[in-house]
PDB file with one MODEL, atoms N, CA, C and O in Angstrom:
MODEL        1
ATOM      1  N   UNK A   1      97.818  84.949 126.495  1.00  0.00           N
ATOM      2  CA  UNK A   1      97.682  85.937 125.370  1.00  0.00           C
ATOM      3  C   UNK A   1      99.960  85.448 125.014  1.00  0.00           C
ATOM      4  O   UNK A   1     100.809  84.933 125.741  1.00  0.00           O
ATOM      5  N   UNK A   2      99.989  85.901 123.827  1.00  0.00           N
ATOM      6  CA  UNK A   2     101.628  86.003 123.645  1.00  0.00           C
ATOM      7  C   UNK A   2     102.061  87.503 123.501  1.00  0.00           C
ATOM      8  O   UNK A   2     101.379  88.423 123.049  1.00  0.00           O
ATOM      9  N   UNK A   3     103.277  87.548 123.960  1.00  0.00           N
ATOM     10  CA  UNK A   3     103.211  89.087 123.085  1.00  0.00           C
ATOM     11  C   UNK A   3     104.657  89.255 122.031  1.00  0.00           C
ATOM     12  O   UNK A   3     105.874  89.394 122.152  1.00  0.00           O
ATOM     13  N   UNK A   4     103.549  89.130 120.880  1.00  0.00           N
ATOM     14  CA  UNK A   4     103.387  89.484 119.981  1.00  0.00           C
ATOM     15  C   UNK A   4     104.863  90.298 119.412  1.00  0.00           C
ATOM     16  O   UNK A   4     105.599  89.998 118.472  1.00  0.00           O
ATOM     17  N   UNK A   5     104.947  91.492 120.449  1.00  0.00           N
ATOM     18  CA  UNK A   5     105.869  92.418 119.864  1.00  0.00           C
ATOM     19  C   UNK A   5     107.373  91.663 120.441  1.00  0.00           C
ATOM     20  O   UNK A   5     108.471  92.216 120.396  1.00  0.00           O
ATOM     21  N   UNK A   6     107.248  91.007 120.696  1.00  0.00           N
ATOM     22  CA  UNK A   6     109.127  90.864 121.469  1.00  0.00           C
ATOM     23  C   UNK A   6     109.197  89.660 120.155  1.00  0.00           C
ATOM     24  O   UNK A   6     110.186  88.988 120.448  1.00  0.00           O
ATOM     25  N   UNK A   7     108.693  89.181 119.059  1.00  0.00           N
ATOM     26  CA  UNK A   7     108.720  88.471 118.318  1.00  0.00           C
ATOM     27  C   UNK A   7     108.605  89.126 116.879  1.00  0.00           C
ATOM     28  O   UNK A   7     107.846  88.460 116.176  1.00  0.00           O
ATOM     29  N   UNK A   8     109.241  90.461 116.096  1.00  0.00           N
ATOM     30  CA  UNK A   8     109.126  90.721 114.792  1.00  0.00           C
ATOM     31  C   UNK A   8     109.265  89.683 114.061  1.00  0.00           C
ATOM     32  O   UNK A   8     108.858  89.840 112.910  1.00  0.00           O
ATOM     33  N   UNK A   9     109.796  88.429 114.366  1.00  0.00           N
ATOM     34  CA  UNK A   9     109.955  87.592 113.141  1.00  0.00           C
ATOM     35  C   UNK A   9     108.940  86.899 113.119  1.00  0.00           C
ATOM     36  O   UNK A   9     108.251  87.005 112.104  1.00  0.00           O
ATOM     37  N   UNK A  10     108.560  86.125 114.004  1.00  0.00           N
ATOM     38  CA  UNK A  10     106.905  85.874 114.361  1.00  0.00           C
ATOM     39  C   UNK A  10     105.647  86.557 113.803  1.00  0.00           C
ATOM     40  O   UNK A  10     104.682  85.900 113.414  1.00  0.00           O
ATOM     41  N   UNK A  11     105.700  88.211 113.769  1.00  0.00           N
ATOM     42  CA  UNK A  11     104.946  88.763 113.289  1.00  0.00           C
ATOM     43  C   UNK A  11     105.293  88.589 111.895  1.00  0.00           C
ATOM     44  O   UNK A  11     104.344  88.116 111.270  1.00  0.00           O
ATOM     45  N   UNK A  12     106.203  88.779 111.269  1.00  0.00           N
ATOM     46  CA  UNK A  12     105.956  88.501 109.953  1.00  0.00           C
ATOM     47  C   UNK A  12     106.212  87.196 108.813  1.00  0.00           C
ATOM     48  O   UNK A  12     106.545  87.221 107.628  1.00  0.00           O
ATOM     49  N   UNK A  13     105.894  86.060 109.754  1.00  0.00           N
ATOM     50  CA  UNK A  13     105.962  84.963 109.407  1.00  0.00           C
ATOM     51  C   UNK A  13     104.541  84.867 109.293  1.00  0.00           C
ATOM     52  O   UNK A  13     103.985  84.175 108.440  1.00  0.00           O
ATOM     53  N   UNK A  14     103.956  85.553 110.143  1.00  0.00           N
ATOM     54  CA  UNK A  14     101.700  85.885 109.898  1.00  0.00           C
ATOM     55  C   UNK A  14     101.603  86.057 108.603  1.00  0.00           C
ATOM     56  O   UNK A  14     100.823  85.418 107.897  1.00  0.00           O
ATOM     57  N   UNK A  15     102.382  86.929 108.198  1.00  0.00           N
ATOM     58  CA  UNK A  15     102.561  88.187 107.069  1.00  0.00           C
ATOM     59  C   UNK A  15     102.383  86.739 105.774  1.00  0.00           C
ATOM     60  O   UNK A  15     101.496  86.487 104.959  1.00  0.00           O
ATOM     61  N   UNK A  16     103.314  86.251 106.019  1.00  0.00           N
ATOM     62  CA  UNK A  16     104.039  85.630 104.740  1.00  0.00           C
ATOM     63  C   UNK A  16     103.090  84.292 105.221  1.00  0.00           C
ATOM     64  O   UNK A  16     102.972  83.719 104.137  1.00  0.00           O
ATOM     65  N   UNK A  17     102.303  83.413 106.268  1.00  0.00           N
ATOM     66  CA  UNK A  17     102.294  81.939 107.007  1.00  0.00           C
ATOM     67  C   UNK A  17     100.806  81.884 107.294  1.00  0.00           C
ATOM     68  O   UNK A  17     100.338  81.089 108.110  1.00  0.00           O
ATOM     69  N   UNK A  18      99.887  82.970 106.426  1.00  0.00           N
ATOM     70  CA  UNK A  18      98.196  83.034 107.224  1.00  0.00           C
ATOM     71  C   UNK A  18      97.803  81.311 107.470  1.00  0.00           C
ATOM     72  O   UNK A  18      97.171  80.896 108.441  1.00  0.00           O
ATOM     73  N   UNK A  19      98.078  80.874 106.896  1.00  0.00           N
ATOM     74  CA  UNK A  19      96.710  79.446 106.792  1.00  0.00           C
ATOM     75  C   UNK A  19      97.811  78.211 108.037  1.00  0.00           C
ATOM     76  O   UNK A  19      97.281  77.107 108.160  1.00  0.00           O
ATOM     77  N   UNK A  20      99.387  78.425 108.976  1.00  0.00           N
ATOM     78  CA  UNK A  20      99.770  78.562 109.724  1.00  0.00           C
ATOM     79  C   UNK A  20      99.307  78.309 110.806  1.00  0.00           C
ATOM     80  O   UNK A  20      98.313  78.980 111.087  1.00  0.00           O
ATOM     81  N   UNK A  21      99.627  77.609 111.530  1.00  0.00           N
ATOM     82  CA  UNK A  21      98.517  78.172 113.008  1.00  0.00           C
ATOM     83  C   UNK A  21      99.603  79.243 114.133  1.00  0.00           C
ATOM     84  O   UNK A  21      99.902  78.843 115.259  1.00  0.00           O
ATOM     85  N   UNK A  22      99.974  80.296 113.712  1.00  0.00           N
ATOM     86  CA  UNK A  22      99.775  81.419 114.257  1.00  0.00           C
ATOM     87  C   UNK A  22     100.397  81.512 115.646  1.00  0.00           C
ATOM     88  O   UNK A  22     100.963  82.584 115.864  1.00  0.00           O
ATOM     89  N   UNK A  23     100.413  80.576 116.674  1.00  0.00           N
ATOM     90  CA  UNK A  23     100.893  80.423 118.173  1.00  0.00           C
ATOM     91  C   UNK A  23     101.781  79.299 117.696  1.00  0.00           C
ATOM     92  O   UNK A  23     102.982  79.559 117.761  1.00  0.00           O
ATOM     93  N   UNK A  24     101.499  78.254 117.288  1.00  0.00           N
ATOM     94  CA  UNK A  24     102.694  77.568 117.246  1.00  0.00           C
ATOM     95  C   UNK A  24     104.157  77.639 116.645  1.00  0.00           C
ATOM     96  O   UNK A  24     105.256  77.099 116.778  1.00  0.00           O
ATOM     97  N   UNK A  25     103.468  78.714 115.838  1.00  0.00           N
ATOM     98  CA  UNK A  25     104.626  79.886 115.247  1.00  0.00           C
ATOM     99  C   UNK A  25     105.624  80.344 116.528  1.00  0.00           C
ATOM    100  O   UNK A  25     106.804  80.127 116.805  1.00  0.00           O
ATOM    101  N   UNK A  26     104.457  81.139 117.199  1.00  0.00           N
ATOM    102  CA  UNK A  26     105.805  82.197 117.616  1.00  0.00           C
ATOM    103  C   UNK A  26     105.476  81.432 118.919  1.00  0.00           C
ATOM    104  O   UNK A  26     105.792  82.299 119.734  1.00  0.00           O
ATOM    105  N   UNK A  27     105.114  80.538 119.543  1.00  0.00           N
ATOM    106  CA  UNK A  27     106.033  79.794 120.931  1.00  0.00           C
ATOM    107  C   UNK A  27     107.175  78.821 119.830  1.00  0.00           C
ATOM    108  O   UNK A  27     107.763  78.019 120.555  1.00  0.00           O
ATOM    109  N   UNK A  28     107.514  78.709 118.737  1.00  0.00           N
ATOM    110  CA  UNK A  28     108.314  78.192 118.027  1.00  0.00           C
ATOM    111  C   UNK A  28     109.851  79.646 118.149  1.00  0.00           C
ATOM    112  O   UNK A  28     110.943  79.615 118.717  1.00  0.00           O
ATOM    113  N   UNK A  29     109.291  80.513 117.472  1.00  0.00           N
ATOM    114  CA  UNK A  29     110.292  81.225 117.859  1.00  0.00           C
ATOM    115  C   UNK A  29     111.277  81.908 119.531  1.00  0.00           C
ATOM    116  O   UNK A  29     112.412  82.219 119.892  1.00  0.00           O
ATOM    117  N   UNK A  30     109.678  81.803 120.119  1.00  0.00           N
ATOM    118  CA  UNK A  30     110.289  82.108 122.044  1.00  0.00           C
ATOM    119  C   UNK A  30     111.407  81.281 122.028  1.00  0.00           C
ATOM    120  O   UNK A  30     112.513  81.692 122.378  1.00  0.00           O
ATOM    121  N   UNK A  31     111.088  79.525 121.443  1.00  0.00           N
ATOM    122  CA  UNK A  31     111.662  79.354 122.366  1.00  0.00           C
ATOM    123  C   UNK A  31     113.113  78.697 121.821  1.00  0.00           C
ATOM    124  O   UNK A  31     113.957  78.007 122.393  1.00  0.00           O
ATOM    125  N   UNK A  32     112.967  79.498 119.758  1.00  0.00           N
ATOM    126  CA  UNK A  32     114.374  79.303 119.336  1.00  0.00           C
ATOM    127  C   UNK A  32     115.295  80.714 119.290  1.00  0.00           C
ATOM    128  O   UNK A  32     116.052  81.153 118.424  1.00  0.00           O
ATOM    129  N   UNK A  33     114.911  81.197 120.538  1.00  0.00           N
ATOM    130  CA  UNK A  33     115.627  82.194 120.360  1.00  0.00           C
ATOM    131  C   UNK A  33     115.440  82.041 121.995  1.00  0.00           C
ATOM    132  O   UNK A  33     115.976  82.847 122.756  1.00  0.00           O
TER     133      UNK A  33
ENDMDL
END
């Protein structure tokens, strides 16, 4: 599992982009920072 708690931005993105692949967004946030 991806630790969403460490990615508040990714969590916010989930709320705004429910149609987008959430796991890809979180991974993108993790690698971005």
